Coordinates of C-alpha atoms and ligand atoms in Angstrom, one line a residue:
M68 CA 0.3 -0.8 -0.2
R69 CA 1.6 3.8 -0.9
V70 CA 1.0 6.8 1.9
A71 CA 1.4 9.7 1.8
I72 CA 2.5 11.9 5.2
A73 CA 2.6 14.9 5.9
G74 CA 5.8 16.9 7.3
A75 CA 9.3 14.8 8.3
G76 CA 9.7 15.0 12.0
L77 CA 10.2 12.0 13.9
A78 CA 6.8 11.5 14.3
G79 CA 6.5 11.1 10.0
L80 CA 10.4 9.5 10.1
S81 CA 8.8 6.9 12.8
C82 CA 5.3 6.6 11.1
A83 CA 7.6 5.3 8.0
K84 CA 10.4 3.4 8.7
Y85 CA 7.3 1.2 10.5
L86 CA 4.6 1.1 7.7
T87 CA 8.3 -0.3 5.6
D88 CA 8.5 -3.4 8.0
G89 CA 5.0 -4.2 7.1
G90 CA 5.8 -4.3 3.7
H91 CA 4.2 -0.9 3.2
T92 CA 5.9 1.8 1.2
P93 CA 5.4 5.4 2.1
L94 CA 6.2 8.8 1.1
I95 CA 6.8 12.0 2.8
L96 CA 6.6 14.8 2.2
E97 CA 8.0 17.8 4.2
R98 CA 7.7 21.8 3.6
R99 CA 10.7 22.6 4.7
D100 CA 14.3 22.2 3.3
V101 CA 15.0 20.1 5.9
L102 CA 14.5 17.2 7.8
G103 CA 13.2 16.1 11.7
G104 CA 10.7 19.9 12.6
K105 CA 11.9 20.4 15.5
V106 CA 15.2 18.5 16.1
A107 CA 15.7 19.7 13.3
A108 CA 19.6 21.5 13.6
W109 CA 22.1 23.8 10.5
K110 CA 25.5 23.8 9.9
D111 CA 26.4 27.9 9.6
A112 CA 29.4 28.3 8.0
D113 CA 32.4 27.8 9.9
G114 CA 30.8 24.4 10.3
D115 CA 29.6 24.7 13.5
W116 CA 25.8 23.1 14.1
Y117 CA 22.7 24.8 15.4
E118 CA 20.0 23.5 16.2
T119 CA 15.8 23.9 17.3
G120 CA 16.4 22.4 20.5
L121 CA 18.7 20.9 23.4
H122 CA 17.6 17.4 23.0
I123 CA 17.9 14.6 25.8
F124 CA 17.6 11.1 25.4
F125 CA 16.3 9.3 28.6
G126 CA 16.1 6.2 29.9
A127 CA 12.5 5.7 30.0
Y128 CA 12.6 6.5 26.4
P129 CA 11.5 2.7 25.7
N130 CA 10.4 3.2 21.8
M131 CA 13.3 5.2 20.9
L132 CA 15.5 3.3 22.5
Q133 CA 14.2 0.8 20.2
L134 CA 14.5 2.6 16.8
F135 CA 18.0 3.3 17.7
K136 CA 18.2 -0.2 18.3
E137 CA 16.9 -1.4 14.4
L138 CA 18.8 1.8 12.9
G139 CA 21.9 0.1 14.1
I140 CA 23.2 3.6 15.8
E141 CA 22.9 2.7 19.4
D142 CA 26.3 3.3 20.1
R143 CA 25.2 6.8 18.6
L144 CA 24.1 7.8 22.2
Q145 CA 26.9 9.3 24.7
W146 CA 24.9 8.1 28.3
K147 CA 26.4 10.3 31.2
E148 CA 26.4 10.0 34.5
H149 CA 23.0 8.9 36.7
A150 CA 22.7 12.3 38.2
M151 CA 20.3 15.4 38.2
I152 CA 22.5 19.1 39.1
F153 CA 21.1 22.3 39.6
N154 CA 23.1 25.2 40.5
Q155 CA 22.8 26.3 43.2
P156 CA 21.2 30.7 43.0
E157 CA 21.8 31.4 46.1
I158 CA 25.7 30.7 45.6
P159 CA 26.2 31.9 42.2
G160 CA 29.0 28.8 40.3
T161 CA 27.7 26.1 42.4
Y162 CA 26.0 23.0 42.5
S163 CA 23.3 20.3 44.0
R164 CA 23.2 17.3 42.5
F165 CA 21.4 14.7 43.2
D166 CA 23.2 10.9 42.0
F167 CA 21.1 7.9 41.6
P168 CA 23.3 4.9 43.3
N169 CA 23.1 1.5 41.2
L170 CA 20.4 0.5 43.0
P171 CA 16.5 -1.0 41.5
A172 CA 13.9 1.6 41.3
P173 CA 12.1 3.5 43.7
I174 CA 14.8 2.6 45.9
N175 CA 17.9 4.1 44.0
G176 CA 15.6 7.5 43.5
V177 CA 14.7 7.7 46.9
I178 CA 18.3 7.3 47.8
A179 CA 19.6 10.2 45.4
I180 CA 16.6 13.1 46.9
L181 CA 17.7 11.8 50.7
R182 CA 21.2 11.9 49.9
N183 CA 20.3 15.8 48.5
N184 CA 20.8 18.4 51.3
D185 CA 21.4 20.8 49.8
M186 CA 17.4 22.3 48.4
L187 CA 15.4 20.5 50.3
T188 CA 14.8 19.8 54.4
W189 CA 13.9 16.7 55.7
G190 CA 10.8 18.0 56.5
E191 CA 10.0 19.4 52.7
K192 CA 10.9 16.2 51.5
I193 CA 8.9 13.9 54.1
S194 CA 6.1 16.3 52.8
F195 CA 6.7 15.6 49.9
A196 CA 7.1 11.6 49.9
K197 CA 3.4 12.1 51.7
G198 CA 1.5 14.0 48.7
L199 CA 2.8 11.7 46.7
I200 CA 1.7 8.7 48.5
P201 CA -1.6 8.2 46.0
A202 CA 0.0 8.4 43.3
M203 CA 2.6 5.4 43.4
L204 CA -1.5 3.4 45.6
Q205 CA -3.5 4.1 42.4
G206 CA -1.3 5.1 39.6
Q207 CA -1.8 6.1 36.3
K208 CA -5.6 6.4 36.5
Y209 CA -4.9 9.0 39.9
V210 CA -2.0 10.8 37.6
E211 CA -4.4 11.5 34.3
E212 CA -6.9 12.7 36.9
M213 CA -5.2 15.4 38.0
D214 CA -5.0 17.0 34.9
K215 CA -7.5 18.8 35.7
Y216 CA -5.1 20.7 38.5
S217 CA -1.8 22.5 37.0
W218 CA 0.7 21.2 39.9
S219 CA 1.0 24.2 42.3
E220 CA -2.8 23.6 42.8
W221 CA -1.6 20.2 43.1
M222 CA 1.3 20.5 45.6
K223 CA -0.7 22.9 47.6
R224 CA -3.8 20.6 47.8
Q225 CA -1.7 17.4 48.7
N226 CA 0.4 20.8 52.0
I227 CA 3.7 20.1 50.3
P228 CA 4.9 23.6 51.2
V229 CA 6.1 25.8 48.4
R230 CA 9.7 26.2 49.6
V231 CA 9.8 21.9 47.1
E232 CA 7.7 23.8 44.3
K233 CA 11.0 27.0 44.0
E234 CA 12.9 24.8 44.6
V235 CA 13.0 21.9 42.0
F236 CA 9.9 21.6 40.1
I237 CA 10.3 25.6 38.8
A238 CA 13.4 23.9 36.4
M239 CA 11.5 20.8 36.3
S240 CA 8.2 22.2 34.5
K241 CA 10.4 24.2 32.3
A242 CA 11.8 21.4 30.9
L243 CA 9.0 19.5 30.9
N244 CA 6.7 21.8 28.6
F245 CA 8.5 25.5 28.5
I246 CA 6.2 27.2 31.0
N247 CA 5.9 27.8 34.6
P248 CA 4.0 25.3 37.6
D249 CA 1.4 27.7 38.3
E250 CA 0.4 26.5 34.3
I251 CA 1.2 23.4 33.5
S252 CA -0.7 20.3 34.7
A253 CA 0.0 18.3 37.2
T254 CA -0.6 15.2 34.8
I255 CA 2.8 16.1 33.6
I256 CA 4.7 16.0 36.3
L257 CA 3.1 12.9 37.7
T258 CA 3.6 11.1 35.0
A259 CA 7.7 11.8 34.2
L260 CA 8.1 11.2 38.2
N261 CA 5.7 8.1 37.6
R262 CA 8.9 6.7 34.9
F263 CA 11.6 8.1 37.1
L264 CA 10.8 6.7 40.2
Q265 CA 9.8 3.5 39.0
E266 CA 12.5 2.4 36.0
K267 CA 15.9 2.4 37.4
N268 CA 17.3 4.7 34.6
G269 CA 14.3 6.0 33.9
S270 CA 16.1 9.2 34.8
K271 CA 19.7 8.7 33.1
M272 CA 19.8 10.7 30.4
A273 CA 21.8 10.7 27.0
F274 CA 23.3 12.8 24.2
L275 CA 23.5 11.7 20.9
D276 CA 26.8 12.7 19.1
G277 CA 26.1 14.9 16.6
S278 CA 22.9 17.1 15.0
P279 CA 20.1 15.1 15.0
T280 CA 19.7 15.5 11.7
E281 CA 22.4 13.9 10.7
R282 CA 22.9 11.3 13.1
L283 CA 19.2 10.6 14.0
C284 CA 17.1 11.3 11.0
E285 CA 19.0 10.6 8.0
P286 CA 19.8 6.9 9.0
L287 CA 16.3 7.2 9.5
V288 CA 15.7 8.2 5.5
D289 CA 18.0 5.7 4.6
Y290 CA 15.9 2.9 6.1
I291 CA 13.0 4.2 4.5
T292 CA 14.4 4.3 0.6
K293 CA 16.3 0.9 1.5
R294 CA 12.8 0.0 1.4
G295 CA 11.3 1.5 -1.4
G296 CA 9.7 4.2 0.8
E297 CA 10.4 8.1 -0.8
V298 CA 11.8 11.2 2.0
R299 CA 11.1 14.6 -0.9
L300 CA 12.1 18.3 1.3
N301 CA 10.3 21.1 -0.1
A302 CA 7.3 20.0 -0.7
P303 CA 4.5 21.7 1.6
L304 CA 1.5 20.4 2.5
K305 CA -1.5 22.9 0.5
E306 CA -5.1 21.4 1.1
F307 CA -6.1 18.3 1.7
L308 CA -8.6 17.4 -1.6
L309 CA -11.5 15.2 -0.2
D310 CA -13.7 12.8 -2.7
P311 CA -17.6 13.5 -2.6
A312 CA -17.1 10.7 -0.4
G313 CA -15.2 13.0 2.2
H314 CA -12.2 10.6 1.7
V315 CA -9.0 12.1 1.2
S316 CA -8.5 12.2 -2.0
G317 CA -5.1 12.9 -2.8
F318 CA -2.2 15.7 -1.3
S319 CA -2.1 19.3 -2.8
I320 CA 1.5 19.6 -2.5
R321 CA 2.4 23.9 -3.5
G322 CA 5.2 23.7 -6.1
D323 CA 8.6 25.2 -5.7
N324 CA 9.6 28.8 -7.0
G325 CA 6.7 29.4 -9.2
A326 CA 5.8 25.6 -10.9
T327 CA 2.9 25.0 -11.0
D328 CA 0.7 22.7 -7.6
E329 CA 1.4 19.1 -7.8
V330 CA -1.4 16.5 -6.4
V331 CA 0.0 13.1 -4.7
T332 CA -2.3 10.3 -4.5
A333 CA -1.8 7.6 -2.4
D334 CA -4.2 4.8 -0.6
A335 CA -4.0 6.4 2.6
Y336 CA -2.6 9.5 3.9
V337 CA -1.2 10.9 7.1
S338 CA -0.8 14.6 8.7
A339 CA 2.7 14.6 10.6
M340 CA 2.5 17.9 11.2
P341 CA 2.5 19.9 14.1
V342 CA -1.1 20.8 15.1
D343 CA -1.2 24.3 14.5
P344 CA -0.6 24.3 10.9
L345 CA -2.6 21.6 10.8
K346 CA -5.5 23.4 12.2
T347 CA -5.4 25.7 9.8
M348 CA -6.4 23.3 6.8
L349 CA -8.8 21.3 7.5
P350 CA -11.5 20.9 4.9
T351 CA -14.7 23.2 5.8
P352 CA -16.5 19.2 5.6
W353 CA -14.1 18.3 8.8
K354 CA -14.5 21.5 10.6
Q355 CA -18.2 20.3 11.5
M356 CA -17.2 16.7 13.5
E357 CA -16.0 17.0 17.4
F358 CA -12.9 14.6 16.4
F359 CA -11.4 17.7 14.9
Q360 CA -12.9 20.5 16.8
K361 CA -11.6 19.4 19.4
L362 CA -7.6 20.3 18.3
E363 CA -8.7 24.1 19.2
G364 CA -7.1 22.6 22.2
L365 CA -4.7 22.3 21.9
E366 CA -1.9 25.1 20.6
G367 CA 2.4 25.0 20.7
V368 CA 4.0 27.3 22.9
P369 CA 7.0 29.6 22.1
V370 CA 10.4 28.4 23.0
I371 CA 14.4 30.0 22.4
N372 CA 16.7 27.4 22.3
L373 CA 19.8 29.7 22.2
H374 CA 24.0 28.1 21.8
L375 CA 27.1 30.7 22.2
W376 CA 30.3 30.0 21.8
F377 CA 33.5 31.7 24.4
D378 CA 36.8 31.8 23.9
R379 CA 38.2 29.2 26.7
K380 CA 36.2 26.6 28.6
L381 CA 33.6 27.5 31.6
T382 CA 32.8 24.3 33.0
E383 CA 34.3 21.1 32.7
I384 CA 30.5 19.4 33.5
D385 CA 29.7 16.8 31.3
H386 CA 25.6 16.5 31.3
L387 CA 23.2 18.4 31.2
L388 CA 21.8 21.2 34.2
F389 CA 19.1 23.0 35.6
S390 CA 19.8 26.6 35.6
R391 CA 17.2 27.8 38.1
S392 CA 17.0 31.5 36.3
P393 CA 14.6 32.6 36.0
L394 CA 15.1 33.8 32.1
L395 CA 16.6 30.2 31.1
S396 CA 15.5 26.6 31.8
V397 CA 18.3 23.8 30.8
Y398 CA 22.3 24.2 29.3
A399 CA 24.9 22.1 28.4
D400 CA 28.1 22.6 27.9
M401 CA 28.2 20.8 24.2
S402 CA 31.9 21.0 24.3
N403 CA 31.7 18.6 26.7
T404 CA 28.5 16.1 26.1
C405 CA 28.3 15.6 22.6
R406 CA 31.4 14.1 20.8
G407 CA 30.3 15.6 17.5
Y408 CA 30.9 19.3 19.3
A409 CA 33.4 18.7 21.4
D410 CA 36.4 21.0 21.8
P411 CA 39.1 21.1 24.7
D412 CA 39.7 24.4 24.9
R413 CA 36.5 26.6 24.1
S414 CA 32.8 26.4 25.2
M415 CA 29.5 26.1 23.1
L416 CA 26.8 26.1 25.8
E417 CA 23.0 25.7 24.1
L418 CA 20.6 27.0 26.2
V419 CA 16.7 27.2 26.4
L420 CA 15.4 30.1 27.4
A421 CA 11.8 29.8 28.9
P422 CA 8.8 30.5 29.4
A423 CA 9.1 32.5 25.6
K424 CA 6.1 34.0 25.7
D425 CA 8.1 37.8 26.9
W426 CA 10.7 36.8 24.2
I427 CA 9.9 34.8 21.0
S428 CA 8.9 38.7 19.0
K429 CA 13.0 40.4 20.5
S430 CA 15.2 40.3 18.3
D431 CA 18.8 38.2 19.2
R432 CA 20.3 40.5 20.4
E433 CA 18.3 41.5 23.1
I434 CA 18.5 37.6 23.8
V435 CA 21.9 36.6 23.6
D436 CA 22.3 40.1 25.9
A437 CA 19.6 39.5 29.1
T438 CA 21.3 35.0 28.6
L439 CA 24.7 36.6 29.1
A440 CA 23.5 38.6 31.9
E441 CA 22.2 35.2 33.6
L442 CA 26.0 33.8 32.5
E443 CA 27.3 36.3 34.5
K444 CA 25.5 34.6 37.5
L445 CA 25.5 31.4 36.8
F446 CA 29.7 31.6 36.2
P447 CA 31.0 34.9 38.2
Q448 CA 34.5 32.6 38.4
H449 CA 34.4 33.5 34.2
F450 CA 32.7 37.2 34.0
G451 CA 33.1 39.4 36.9
S452 CA 37.1 39.1 36.8
E453 CA 39.3 41.6 35.0
N454 CA 39.7 38.8 32.2
P455 CA 36.0 38.2 31.3
A456 CA 35.5 35.5 28.5
Q457 CA 34.8 36.7 25.5
L458 CA 31.3 35.4 23.7
L459 CA 33.1 34.2 19.0
K460 CA 29.8 34.0 17.9
S461 CA 25.8 32.9 19.0
H462 CA 22.6 31.3 17.3
V463 CA 19.6 31.8 18.7
V464 CA 16.2 29.8 17.2
K465 CA 12.7 30.1 18.2
T466 CA 10.2 27.7 18.0
P467 CA 7.1 30.4 18.2
R468 CA 4.7 27.4 18.3
S469 CA 6.9 24.2 19.8
V470 CA 5.7 21.3 21.8
Y471 CA 1.0 21.4 22.9
K472 CA 1.6 23.9 25.6
A473 CA 0.2 21.5 28.4
T474 CA -1.9 23.1 30.9
P475 CA -4.5 21.4 32.9
G476 CA -7.4 20.0 30.6
R477 CA -5.2 19.1 27.9
E478 CA -5.5 15.7 27.6
Q479 CA -9.3 15.7 26.4
Y480 CA -8.3 17.0 23.7
R481 CA -5.7 15.1 22.6
P482 CA -6.1 13.1 20.2
S483 CA -6.1 9.1 18.4
Q484 CA -4.5 8.5 15.3
Q485 CA -7.6 6.9 13.7
T486 CA -10.1 9.7 12.7
P487 CA -13.3 10.3 11.4
I488 CA -11.9 9.4 7.8
S489 CA -11.4 6.3 6.9
N490 CA -8.5 7.0 4.7
F491 CA -7.0 9.5 6.6
Y492 CA -4.7 9.6 10.3
L493 CA -2.8 11.8 12.4
T494 CA 0.9 11.3 14.0
G495 CA 3.2 13.2 16.2
D496 CA 3.8 14.6 20.0
Y497 CA 0.6 15.4 20.6
T498 CA -1.9 12.4 18.8
K499 CA -3.0 10.1 22.6
Q500 CA 0.2 8.5 23.6
R501 CA 1.5 7.0 26.6
Y502 CA 4.7 9.3 26.8
L503 CA 4.7 13.2 27.0
A504 CA 4.9 15.7 24.3
S505 CA 8.6 14.7 23.5
M506 CA 10.5 13.0 20.8
E507 CA 9.8 9.1 22.9
G508 CA 6.2 10.2 22.0
A509 CA 7.2 11.1 18.6
V510 CA 8.7 8.5 17.2
L511 CA 5.4 5.9 19.3
S512 CA 2.5 7.8 17.7
G513 CA 3.9 7.0 14.5
K514 CA 4.8 3.5 15.0
L515 CA 1.2 3.0 16.9
T516 CA -0.3 5.3 13.2
A517 CA 2.2 3.0 11.4
Q518 CA 0.3 0.0 13.3
A519 CA -3.1 1.5 12.7
I520 CA -2.6 1.6 9.2
I521 CA -1.4 -2.1 8.6
A522 CA -4.3 -3.4 10.2
A523 CA -7.3 -2.0 8.7
A524 CA -4.9 -3.2 5.7
R525 CA -5.6 -6.4 6.8
A526 CA -8.7 -6.3 7.7
Ligands
FAD1 C1 13.2 23.6 22.6 C2 13.4 22.2 22.2 C3 13.8 21.2 23.6 C4 13.1 20.3 23.1 N1 14.2 19.0 24.3 C5 13.5 18.1 24.5 C6 14.5 17.1 25.1 O1 15.2 17.4 25.7 N2 14.1 15.8 24.8 C7 13.0 15.3 24.5 O2 12.3 14.1 24.2 N3 11.7 16.2 23.7 C8 12.0 17.1 23.2 N4 11.8 18.6 22.9 C9 10.4 18.3 21.8 C10 10.6 17.3 21.2 O3 11.7 18.0 19.8 C11 9.5 17.2 20.1 O4 8.3 16.6 20.8 C12 9.4 16.4 19.1 O5 10.1 16.3 18.0 C13 7.7 15.9 17.5 O6 8.0 15.4 16.6 P1 6.8 16.1 16.2 O7 7.4 14.7 14.6 O8 6.2 15.3 16.5 O9 6.8 17.0 15.2 P2 7.8 18.0 14.4 O10 9.4 18.1 14.7 O11 6.9 19.5 14.6 O12 7.7 17.3 12.9 C14 6.4 18.0 12.1 C15 6.9 18.3 10.5 O13 6.2 18.6 10.0 C16 6.5 19.4 8.6 N5 5.4 20.6 8.6 C17 4.7 21.4 8.9 N6 3.7 21.3 7.9 C18 4.1 21.4 6.9 C19 3.1 20.9 5.3 N7 2.4 22.0 5.4 N8 3.5 20.7 4.8 C20 4.7 19.2 5.2 N9 4.7 19.1 5.7 C21 5.1 20.4 6.9 C22 7.6 20.4 9.4 O14 8.2 20.9 8.8 C23 7.9 19.2 10.7 O15 9.0 18.8 9.9 C24 12.2 20.2 22.5 C25 11.5 20.9 21.5 C26 12.1 22.3 21.7 C27 11.5 22.5 21.0

């Protein structure tokens, strides 16, 4: 069966990969001239890569890890020691660590929390543990029911001191969805905590050894094309064409550089676009259907990814860092963490700026200047001195609508991969699957969509 897929992000690529495994022939049509969507990356004139986002792979990503195995590229994941490292704003230039010993879950997580006395007092740890008891006893059902509360509301209901939120969960909430605890749904944080506490290596982190476009998306394309599939860049879906019965009869693809539009036909059709462009493209008859109307409840959240190259090493830490800065979320010195970007003499910091709603329309210069002011606090030893670190160059990548904003009540709007249109499917991190809007969620959604198409073809 020939399947047309609009979008070459991880979901579209994963869907195509698993369709070829099932003996089908996918044709991916990607709007841009680069693979990967939210993991896309570009090379600048000096040959340095810059990326849409600083991307971390977790031990709790079974479908992603399976995909690496199936592609034969597992050695490209650079696993870091099992720890979470936070900056301590009150003692600039110092770090607080949660180190997970090599013991089964949840003992390793409990020991990691108990051993850290910089961030939480014993009383705070105990009241947090007590607050988690319903989630531990009732599991996923409880976690999903808590979607009606923000994380701040949930903590208040569980009588957990506000300081716990400030110390740990502002950083976690910004890392998971680029928003603060008073906005994020409690389901998101509880889901992550569940994975991290229930799976021994759930919170263990890996960096890819180079750009995701080259090191992950290209092997996927090779796999797909070797099995008869095709991936076309610069091929934007302009319109879903419908037959009189309301099924999709073709994808209208906008012609490149004034060329006429092209109609691509297939046996089944998949949208692997993010939810925001999909919503703008729904054919009129679909707008009357509850299934598609629900998409209105989902909207991408803004985020900014910065790359700063310095004239010296700012840190030797080979790990992700939670900045605990009001402006920034997580960051890493990629010259330490990523083989492909390694530099023994100079740092390249990749930093996520979130929440970004007040910054997304500002100039790159303003964003870089504000970030440098934050770095003076994080690395006082390198900026306060007579010979301060010099910024050699920078790249700023803005994503005005990234993953869907996971505020309370969003779960009910996430659609299944199957739609009321029998030959039309959805895939993407926002569709219903048990992982958050993440790379794992995107890969799993692609697999679920492929499974649904394969099952329908067999029926
Ligand atoms: C700054 C940042 C940091 C992140 N950090 C992490 C992390 O550490 N760990 C993690 O797991 N996840 C992280 N994520 C989330 C992760 O990147 C996404 O969840 C995932 O990549 C989404 O994949 P997707 O295929 O669902 O969507 P997308 O990647 O958005 O792919 C959709 C594709 O559709 C294409 N498209 C759009 N319109 C059209 C059209 N008209 N015709 C054809 N194609 C079209 C787009 O160009 C794009 O290629 C991060 C995201 C960002 C932005």
